[in-house]
Amino acid sequence: MSAPACTIAVIVPVHNAARYLPDCLESIAAQQFDDFCCILVDDGSQDESPVLCDNMAAGDARFTVIHQPQRGVSAARTAGLCRALEIGAGWIAFCDADDLYHPAFLSTLYKAVQETGLPLACCRYDTFADAVPAEAAPSAAVKRLDRPAHLDALLHDHAVDYGLWNKLYAAALLTPAMLDNDLAYNEDLLANWQAFCAAPGCAFCDYAGYHYRQHADSASRRGLPPQSLDDQRRAAALIRGSVPPQWPALQQSANAFYYEKLVYLASMILRRADIMPYRVQLGELRIGITAGLNDRQLGRNPQLPFAIKASAWATVHAPKLWRWVCRNFLKDRQ
């Protein structure tokens, strides 16, 4: 079934999401912005998700479905983007199949890009497990983040965040290669970095327009596959190596982000009961942290938070004590 032309195409990658998908689709269908279409990409689901997608498309002409063999979330988003570009959508938004939109998500971000003339807008998000957070009315004020401030915010401001899902993009800003970038982890961060580099700025709406569901199967709650460590480090290295040369302050920011990522990933390993499956990654991270400890671009970077500097020092000079701290005080994702 082909999708109708629309102003905004919402792309939802779906894989075995039947438990949460109806709520997600209901939140999209209830948007106060009328001129949208929703492209559901069923990525080889083995549960009831394909039927739920087909039923939604049969009952609401704004929804259409792509069924494909399982290829991963990046490939699913890419398939959705290709369909959106084929039908001439002017703007692109994303939603994960277990999350929810605020009713004014699309209308608020679209209003922001129209008012500012920028090809990119984002809003804050909140998290929930069971009850959906109370939905406050969006603020009428829109903050402009002109380049390179929007790139710095992408790296360091958790309100902007790495995710694709709390943002609205001009369709011309995204390419299939950006989304399907050969990373399984932090793929959204790298895609956003490339999109943000192509944009003159970002409009920021200071309200929680996206509701991020946390549950046992959430990406943020899963274990720690060694590939995730490799991918996150690779994404940070690619960002550090691709800062436009006319922004030296942004280079410092990217250097700090890279070093902070090394320290963070080492702590992720050290907080686990068994670190042997990660011995190669931990060794590589320690080498990088040690080499950068006295480097003004890395460990002595003035933009690096003191807590990260202290953690880096402890990783190198007090490894047993630091592992005890990580095991006893850094409880998440153990």
mmCIF file of C-alpha atoms in Angstrom:
data_model
loop_
_atom_site.group_PDB
_atom_site.id
_atom_site.type_symbol
_atom_site.label_atom_id
_atom_site.label_comp_id
_atom_site.label_asym_id
_atom_site.label_seq_id
_atom_site.Cartn_x
_atom_site.Cartn_y
_atom_site.Cartn_z
ATOM 1 C CA MET A 1 0.000 0.000 0.000
ATOM 2 C CA SER A 2 1.453 3.386 -0.932
ATOM 3 C CA ALA A 3 1.456 6.301 1.476
ATOM 4 C CA PRO A 4 -0.195 9.606 0.595
ATOM 5 C CA ALA A 5 1.904 12.711 0.111
ATOM 6 C CA CYS A 6 2.253 14.661 3.334
ATOM 7 C CA THR A 7 4.082 17.557 4.944
ATOM 8 C CA ILE A 8 5.652 15.434 7.707
ATOM 9 C CA ALA A 9 6.488 11.752 7.465
ATOM 10 C CA VAL A 10 6.767 9.975 10.814
ATOM 11 C CA ILE A 11 8.970 6.881 10.578
ATOM 12 C CA VAL A 12 8.479 4.091 13.131
ATOM 13 C CA PRO A 13 10.851 1.097 13.054
ATOM 14 C CA VAL A 14 9.016 -1.905 14.510
ATOM 15 C CA HIS A 15 10.515 -5.163 15.744
ATOM 16 C CA ASN A 16 8.605 -7.426 18.145
ATOM 17 C CA ALA A 17 6.950 -4.418 19.777
ATOM 18 C CA ALA A 18 3.383 -5.712 20.041
ATOM 19 C CA ARG A 19 3.163 -5.088 23.773
ATOM 20 C CA TYR A 20 3.689 -1.336 23.387
ATOM 21 C CA LEU A 21 2.890 -0.612 19.753
ATOM 22 C CA PRO A 22 -0.841 0.174 20.136
ATOM 23 C CA ASP A 23 -0.119 2.987 22.603
ATOM 24 C CA CYS A 24 2.602 4.345 20.336
ATOM 25 C CA LEU A 25 0.329 4.379 17.280
ATOM 26 C CA GLU A 26 -2.501 5.937 19.248
ATOM 27 C CA SER A 27 -0.227 8.795 20.320
ATOM 28 C CA ILE A 28 0.771 9.411 16.692
ATOM 29 C CA ALA A 29 -2.817 9.235 15.422
ATOM 30 C CA ALA A 30 -3.827 11.793 18.078
ATOM 31 C CA GLN A 31 -1.400 14.461 16.860
ATOM 32 C CA GLN A 32 -2.801 17.987 16.680
ATOM 33 C CA PHE A 33 -0.944 18.427 13.388
ATOM 34 C CA ASP A 34 -3.114 17.021 10.603
ATOM 35 C CA ASP A 35 -0.874 16.897 7.542
ATOM 36 C CA PHE A 36 1.300 13.924 8.368
ATOM 37 C CA CYS A 37 1.714 10.352 7.244
ATOM 38 C CA CYS A 38 3.215 7.554 9.304
ATOM 39 C CA ILE A 39 5.438 4.918 7.750
ATOM 40 C CA LEU A 40 5.597 1.757 9.855
ATOM 41 C CA VAL A 41 8.585 -0.420 9.022
ATOM 42 C CA ASP A 42 8.061 -3.963 10.280
ATOM 43 C CA ASP A 43 11.600 -5.289 10.599
ATOM 44 C CA GLY A 44 11.038 -9.041 10.600
ATOM 45 C CA SER A 45 8.843 -9.137 13.702
ATOM 46 C CA GLN A 46 7.885 -12.574 15.028
ATOM 47 C CA ASP A 47 5.079 -11.412 17.335
ATOM 48 C CA GLU A 48 1.776 -9.705 16.578
ATOM 49 C CA SER A 49 3.436 -6.497 15.378
ATOM 50 C CA PRO A 50 2.875 -7.115 11.623
ATOM 51 C CA VAL A 51 -0.849 -7.636 12.173
ATOM 52 C CA LEU A 52 -1.084 -4.533 14.373
ATOM 53 C CA CYS A 53 0.674 -2.493 11.689
ATOM 54 C CA ASP A 54 -1.568 -3.798 8.920
ATOM 55 C CA ASN A 55 -4.705 -3.186 10.965
ATOM 56 C CA MET A 56 -3.646 0.380 11.677
ATOM 57 C CA ALA A 57 -3.014 1.059 8.002
ATOM 58 C CA ALA A 58 -6.355 -0.485 7.057
ATOM 59 C CA GLY A 59 -8.209 1.741 9.509
ATOM 60 C CA ASP A 60 -6.347 5.037 9.065
ATOM 61 C CA ALA A 61 -5.238 6.230 5.623
ATOM 62 C CA ARG A 62 -2.425 8.275 7.153
ATOM 63 C CA PHE A 63 -0.588 5.049 8.048
ATOM 64 C CA THR A 64 1.253 2.745 5.683
ATOM 65 C CA VAL A 65 3.394 -0.343 6.261
ATOM 66 C CA ILE A 66 6.652 -1.714 4.903
ATOM 67 C CA HIS A 67 7.380 -5.372 5.738
ATOM 68 C CA GLN A 68 10.986 -6.473 5.413
ATOM 69 C CA PRO A 69 13.252 -9.248 6.756
ATOM 70 C CA GLN A 70 15.014 -8.323 9.982
ATOM 71 C CA ARG A 71 17.931 -6.024 9.175
ATOM 72 C CA GLY A 72 18.154 -3.857 12.283
ATOM 73 C CA VAL A 73 16.836 -0.485 13.370
ATOM 74 C CA SER A 74 19.127 1.570 11.119
ATOM 75 C CA ALA A 75 18.037 -0.313 8.012
ATOM 76 C CA ALA A 76 14.401 0.027 9.075
ATOM 77 C CA ARG A 77 14.726 3.791 9.509
ATOM 78 C CA THR A 78 16.512 3.983 6.158
ATOM 79 C CA ALA A 79 13.692 2.101 4.415
ATOM 80 C CA GLY A 80 11.226 4.521 5.973
ATOM 81 C CA LEU A 81 13.261 7.523 4.859
ATOM 82 C CA CYS A 82 13.476 6.230 1.289
ATOM 83 C CA ARG A 83 9.698 5.825 1.202
ATOM 84 C CA ALA A 84 9.215 9.323 2.670
ATOM 85 C CA LEU A 85 11.486 10.837 0.033
ATOM 86 C CA GLU A 86 9.659 8.930 -2.711
ATOM 87 C CA ILE A 87 6.308 10.413 -1.727
ATOM 88 C CA GLY A 88 7.720 13.921 -1.409
ATOM 89 C CA ALA A 89 7.449 14.490 2.339
ATOM 90 C CA GLY A 90 8.970 17.841 3.261
ATOM 91 C CA TRP A 91 9.869 16.964 6.852
ATOM 92 C CA ILE A 92 10.906 13.816 8.697
ATOM 93 C CA ALA A 93 10.284 12.722 12.286
ATOM 94 C CA PHE A 94 11.020 9.439 14.035
ATOM 95 C CA CYS A 95 9.354 7.533 16.845
ATOM 96 C CA ASP A 96 10.435 4.287 18.480
ATOM 97 C CA ALA A 97 7.694 1.675 18.640
ATOM 98 C CA ASP A 98 7.588 1.547 22.447
ATOM 99 C CA ASP A 99 7.535 5.320 23.018
ATOM 100 C CA LEU A 100 4.880 8.032 22.864
ATOM 101 C CA TYR A 101 4.450 11.468 21.309
ATOM 102 C CA HIS A 102 2.972 14.402 23.221
ATOM 103 C CA PRO A 103 -0.195 15.423 21.302
ATOM 104 C CA ALA A 104 1.502 18.668 20.257
ATOM 105 C CA PHE A 105 4.849 17.122 19.280
ATOM 106 C CA LEU A 106 4.556 17.583 15.521
ATOM 107 C CA SER A 107 2.679 20.889 15.638
ATOM 108 C CA THR A 108 5.155 22.460 18.078
ATOM 109 C CA LEU A 109 8.276 21.454 16.179
ATOM 110 C CA TYR A 110 6.766 22.375 12.823
ATOM 111 C CA LYS A 111 5.789 25.790 14.152
ATOM 112 C CA ALA A 112 9.359 26.237 15.436
ATOM 113 C CA VAL A 113 10.973 25.558 12.056
ATOM 114 C CA GLN A 114 8.476 27.794 10.296
ATOM 115 C CA GLU A 115 9.131 30.682 12.698
ATOM 116 C CA THR A 116 12.926 30.382 12.656
ATOM 117 C CA GLY A 117 13.477 29.313 9.057
ATOM 118 C CA LEU A 118 15.804 26.564 10.328
ATOM 119 C CA PRO A 119 15.735 23.047 8.871
ATOM 120 C CA LEU A 120 15.916 21.356 12.260
ATOM 121 C CA ALA A 121 14.011 21.475 15.563
ATOM 122 C CA CYS A 122 14.069 19.472 18.776
ATOM 123 C CA CYS A 123 12.465 19.340 22.201
ATOM 124 C CA ARG A 124 13.159 17.791 25.576
ATOM 125 C CA TYR A 125 12.006 14.299 26.448
ATOM 126 C CA ASP A 126 10.985 12.612 29.675
ATOM 127 C CA THR A 127 11.077 8.974 30.749
ATOM 128 C CA PHE A 128 8.448 6.671 32.173
ATOM 129 C CA ALA A 129 7.964 3.035 33.085
ATOM 130 C CA ASP A 130 4.252 2.582 33.735
ATOM 131 C CA ALA A 131 2.263 5.800 34.032
ATOM 132 C CA VAL A 132 2.761 8.366 31.289
ATOM 133 C CA PRO A 133 4.074 11.662 32.705
ATOM 134 C CA ALA A 134 1.619 14.537 32.968
ATOM 135 C CA GLU A 135 1.637 16.389 29.675
ATOM 136 C CA ALA A 136 2.335 20.092 30.122
ATOM 137 C CA ALA A 137 1.420 22.542 27.400
ATOM 138 C CA PRO A 138 4.358 23.410 25.122
ATOM 139 C CA SER A 139 6.114 26.697 25.655
ATOM 140 C CA ALA A 140 5.466 29.340 23.028
ATOM 141 C CA ALA A 141 9.095 30.469 23.206
ATOM 142 C CA VAL A 142 11.591 28.987 20.765
ATOM 143 C CA LYS A 143 15.334 29.180 21.345
ATOM 144 C CA ARG A 144 17.670 29.432 18.371
ATOM 145 C CA LEU A 145 20.881 27.444 18.538
ATOM 146 C CA ASP A 146 22.922 28.785 15.633
ATOM 147 C CA ARG A 147 26.021 27.007 14.409
ATOM 148 C CA PRO A 148 28.225 25.872 15.972
ATOM 149 C CA ALA A 149 26.299 26.121 19.271
ATOM 150 C CA HIS A 150 23.824 23.478 18.122
ATOM 151 C CA LEU A 151 26.664 21.020 17.505
ATOM 152 C CA ASP A 152 28.106 21.664 20.948
ATOM 153 C CA ALA A 153 24.629 21.147 22.422
ATOM 154 C CA LEU A 154 24.279 17.828 20.600
ATOM 155 C CA LEU A 155 27.443 16.576 22.299
ATOM 156 C CA HIS A 156 26.889 17.927 25.795
ATOM 157 C CA ASP A 157 23.289 19.043 26.398
ATOM 158 C CA HIS A 158 21.073 16.160 27.501
ATOM 159 C CA ALA A 159 17.980 18.210 26.661
ATOM 160 C CA VAL A 160 18.989 18.088 22.987
ATOM 161 C CA ASP A 161 20.197 14.490 23.301
ATOM 162 C CA TYR A 162 21.623 12.084 20.735
ATOM 163 C CA GLY A 163 18.338 10.490 19.726
ATOM 164 C CA LEU A 164 16.635 10.894 16.366
ATOM 165 C CA TRP A 165 13.212 10.649 17.971
ATOM 166 C CA ASN A 166 12.858 14.056 19.693
ATOM 167 C CA LYS A 167 13.579 16.041 16.542
ATOM 168 C CA LEU A 168 12.088 17.242 13.265
ATOM 169 C CA TYR A 169 14.279 17.371 10.151
ATOM 170 C CA ALA A 170 13.885 18.963 6.761
ATOM 171 C CA ALA A 171 13.821 16.029 4.360
ATOM 172 C CA ALA A 172 16.732 17.517 2.398
ATOM 173 C CA LEU A 173 18.870 17.347 5.550
ATOM 174 C CA LEU A 174 18.879 13.543 5.740
ATOM 175 C CA THR A 175 20.290 10.907 3.410
ATOM 176 C CA PRO A 176 19.974 7.108 3.576
ATOM 177 C CA ALA A 177 23.742 6.856 4.156
ATOM 178 C CA MET A 178 23.451 8.999 7.296
ATOM 179 C CA LEU A 179 20.954 6.613 8.861
ATOM 180 C CA ASP A 180 22.456 3.308 7.724
ATOM 181 C CA ASN A 181 25.982 4.097 8.889
ATOM 182 C CA ASP A 182 27.294 0.640 9.814
ATOM 183 C CA LEU A 183 26.922 1.219 13.565
ATOM 184 C CA ALA A 184 24.592 -0.791 15.774
ATOM 185 C CA TYR A 185 25.141 1.494 18.791
ATOM 186 C CA ASN A 186 25.326 5.296 18.818
ATOM 187 C CA GLU A 187 24.157 5.157 15.209
ATOM 188 C CA ASP A 188 21.682 7.921 16.021
ATOM 189 C CA LEU A 189 24.424 10.111 17.496
ATOM 190 C CA LEU A 190 26.565 9.865 14.367
ATOM 191 C CA ALA A 191 23.559 10.445 12.086
ATOM 192 C CA ASN A 192 22.599 13.514 14.093
ATOM 193 C CA TRP A 193 26.141 14.866 14.015
ATOM 194 C CA GLN A 194 26.145 14.697 10.222
ATOM 195 C CA ALA A 195 22.682 16.236 9.953
ATOM 196 C CA PHE A 196 23.552 18.989 12.438
ATOM 197 C CA CYS A 197 26.758 19.751 10.496
ATOM 198 C CA ALA A 198 24.631 20.280 7.385
ATOM 199 C CA ALA A 199 22.228 22.618 9.191
ATOM 200 C CA PRO A 200 22.842 26.298 10.038
ATOM 201 C CA GLY A 201 21.260 25.777 13.443
ATOM 202 C CA CYS A 202 18.518 24.131 15.442
ATOM 203 C CA ALA A 203 15.287 25.473 16.935
ATOM 204 C CA PHE A 204 14.889 24.255 20.529
ATOM 205 C CA CYS A 205 11.471 23.937 22.182
ATOM 206 C CA ASP A 206 11.801 23.699 25.943
ATOM 207 C CA TYR A 207 9.086 21.209 26.780
ATOM 208 C CA ALA A 208 8.861 17.417 27.082
ATOM 209 C CA GLY A 209 7.347 16.541 23.732
ATOM 210 C CA TYR A 210 8.581 12.967 23.604
ATOM 211 C CA HIS A 211 7.921 10.234 26.182
ATOM 212 C CA TYR A 212 10.695 7.642 26.326
ATOM 213 C CA ARG A 213 9.561 4.339 27.802
ATOM 214 C CA GLN A 214 12.033 2.462 30.004
ATOM 215 C CA HIS A 215 11.545 -1.265 30.417
ATOM 216 C CA ALA A 216 13.634 -4.418 30.625
ATOM 217 C CA ASP A 217 13.993 -4.651 26.833
ATOM 218 C CA SER A 218 14.894 -0.998 26.280
ATOM 219 C CA ALA A 219 18.227 -0.379 24.585
ATOM 220 C CA SER A 220 19.340 1.615 27.629
ATOM 221 C CA ARG A 221 18.554 -1.323 29.939
ATOM 222 C CA ARG A 222 20.120 -4.171 28.002
ATOM 223 C CA GLY A 223 23.452 -5.804 28.730
ATOM 224 C CA LEU A 224 26.789 -4.567 27.488
ATOM 225 C CA PRO A 225 27.732 -6.334 24.233
ATOM 226 C CA PRO A 226 31.409 -5.788 23.409
ATOM 227 C CA GLN A 227 30.305 -4.391 20.030
ATOM 228 C CA SER A 228 28.506 -1.566 21.815
ATOM 229 C CA LEU A 229 31.802 -0.448 23.341
ATOM 230 C CA ASP A 230 33.538 -0.562 19.975
ATOM 231 C CA ASP A 231 30.717 1.268 18.198
ATOM 232 C CA GLN A 232 30.429 4.018 20.806
ATOM 233 C CA ARG A 233 34.163 4.661 20.729
ATOM 234 C CA ARG A 234 34.157 4.632 16.933
ATOM 235 C CA ALA A 235 31.285 7.116 16.759
ATOM 236 C CA ALA A 236 33.092 9.482 19.144
ATOM 237 C CA ALA A 237 36.314 9.165 17.127
ATOM 238 C CA LEU A 238 34.495 9.883 13.851
ATOM 239 C CA ILE A 239 32.929 12.982 15.362
ATOM 240 C CA ARG A 240 36.251 14.175 16.768
ATOM 241 C CA GLY A 241 37.857 13.745 13.356
ATOM 242 C CA SER A 242 35.180 15.569 11.378
ATOM 243 C CA VAL A 243 34.818 18.946 13.104
ATOM 244 C CA PRO A 244 34.739 21.765 10.527
ATOM 245 C CA PRO A 245 38.139 23.492 10.818
ATOM 246 C CA GLN A 246 36.677 27.000 11.120
ATOM 247 C CA TRP A 247 35.412 26.229 14.647
ATOM 248 C CA PRO A 248 38.419 25.567 16.936
ATOM 249 C CA ALA A 249 36.278 25.901 20.075
ATOM 250 C CA LEU A 250 34.019 23.156 18.749
ATOM 251 C CA GLN A 251 37.112 21.002 18.188
ATOM 252 C CA GLN A 252 37.913 21.387 21.880
ATOM 253 C CA SER A 253 34.345 20.389 22.674
ATOM 254 C CA ALA A 254 34.580 17.287 20.475
ATOM 255 C CA ASN A 255 37.935 16.358 22.016
ATOM 256 C CA ALA A 256 36.394 16.590 25.488
ATOM 257 C CA PHE A 257 33.436 14.500 24.338
ATOM 258 C CA TYR A 258 35.762 11.821 22.977
ATOM 259 C CA TYR A 259 37.829 11.591 26.160
ATOM 260 C CA GLU A 260 34.733 11.579 28.347
ATOM 261 C CA LYS A 261 33.428 8.683 26.246
ATOM 262 C CA LEU A 262 36.624 6.693 26.901
ATOM 263 C CA VAL A 263 36.306 7.223 30.653
ATOM 264 C CA TYR A 264 32.592 6.444 30.637
ATOM 265 C CA LEU A 265 33.017 3.209 28.675
ATOM 266 C CA ALA A 266 35.799 2.042 30.999
ATOM 267 C CA SER A 267 33.529 2.679 33.973
ATOM 268 C CA MET A 268 30.761 0.701 32.270
ATOM 269 C CA ILE A 269 33.064 -2.310 32.185
ATOM 270 C CA LEU A 270 34.414 -1.838 35.707
ATOM 271 C CA ARG A 271 30.961 -1.749 37.296
ATOM 272 C CA ARG A 272 30.250 -5.298 36.090
ATOM 273 C CA ALA A 273 30.817 -8.434 38.156
ATOM 274 C CA ASP A 274 32.774 -10.176 35.387
ATOM 275 C CA ILE A 275 35.069 -8.016 33.300
ATOM 276 C CA MET A 276 36.846 -10.853 31.470
ATOM 277 C CA PRO A 277 34.583 -10.709 28.353
ATOM 278 C CA TYR A 278 35.673 -7.069 27.987
ATOM 279 C CA ARG A 279 39.399 -7.400 28.676
ATOM 280 C CA VAL A 280 40.393 -6.361 25.144
ATOM 281 C CA GLN A 281 38.155 -3.289 25.176
ATOM 282 C CA LEU A 282 39.212 -2.351 28.704
ATOM 283 C CA GLY A 283 42.882 -2.601 27.753
ATOM 284 C CA GLU A 284 42.368 -0.366 24.725
ATOM 285 C CA LEU A 285 40.383 2.156 26.754
ATOM 286 C CA ARG A 286 43.041 2.298 29.473
ATOM 287 C CA ILE A 287 45.721 2.909 26.859
ATOM 288 C CA GLY A 288 43.710 5.800 25.427
ATOM 289 C CA ILE A 289 42.905 7.253 28.849
ATOM 290 C CA THR A 290 46.542 6.990 29.986
ATOM 291 C CA ALA A 291 47.874 8.574 26.779
ATOM 292 C CA GLY A 292 45.475 11.486 27.116
ATOM 293 C CA LEU A 293 45.792 12.087 30.843
ATOM 294 C CA ASN A 294 48.162 15.058 30.517
ATOM 295 C CA ASP A 295 47.103 16.135 27.038
ATOM 296 C CA ARG A 296 45.500 19.598 26.931
ATOM 297 C CA GLN A 297 43.280 18.398 24.115
ATOM 298 C CA LEU A 298 42.018 15.429 26.127
ATOM 299 C CA GLY A 299 42.551 14.787 29.837
ATOM 300 C CA ARG A 300 43.496 18.395 30.625
ATOM 301 C CA ASN A 301 40.957 19.876 28.261
ATOM 302 C CA PRO A 302 39.377 22.910 30.002
ATOM 303 C CA GLN A 303 35.941 21.809 28.760
ATOM 304 C CA LEU A 304 36.230 18.426 30.483
ATOM 305 C CA PRO A 305 34.189 18.208 33.720
ATOM 306 C CA PHE A 306 36.205 17.771 36.908
ATOM 307 C CA ALA A 307 34.413 14.506 37.703
ATOM 308 C CA ILE A 308 35.649 13.030 34.411
ATOM 309 C CA LYS A 309 39.199 14.223 35.052
ATOM 310 C CA ALA A 310 39.108 12.607 38.492
ATOM 311 C CA SER A 311 37.651 9.402 37.059
ATOM 312 C CA ALA A 312 40.375 9.282 34.401
ATOM 313 C CA TRP A 313 43.071 9.732 37.039
ATOM 314 C CA ALA A 314 41.558 6.970 39.166
ATOM 315 C CA THR A 315 41.275 4.626 36.167
ATOM 316 C CA VAL A 316 45.029 4.958 35.596
ATOM 317 C CA HIS A 317 46.502 5.452 39.087
ATOM 318 C CA ALA A 318 44.062 3.690 41.429
ATOM 319 C CA PRO A 319 42.472 0.924 39.336
ATOM 320 C CA LYS A 320 41.479 -1.358 42.236
ATOM 321 C CA LEU A 321 39.922 1.450 44.248
ATOM 322 C CA TRP A 322 38.178 2.833 41.164
ATOM 323 C CA ARG A 323 36.729 -0.567 40.293
ATOM 324 C CA TRP A 324 35.384 -0.822 43.860
ATOM 325 C CA VAL A 325 33.747 2.598 43.452
ATOM 326 C CA CYS A 326 32.261 1.616 40.101
ATOM 327 C CA ARG A 327 30.914 -1.682 41.456
ATOM 328 C CA ASN A 328 29.372 -0.143 44.561
ATOM 329 C CA PHE A 329 28.184 3.270 43.443
ATOM 330 C CA LEU A 330 27.594 3.084 39.680
ATOM 331 C CA LYS A 331 24.730 0.623 39.764
ATOM 332 C CA ASP A 332 23.069 1.188 36.393
ATOM 333 C CA ARG A 333 23.504 -1.426 33.655
ATOM 334 C CA GLN A 334 25.431 -3.914 35.757
#
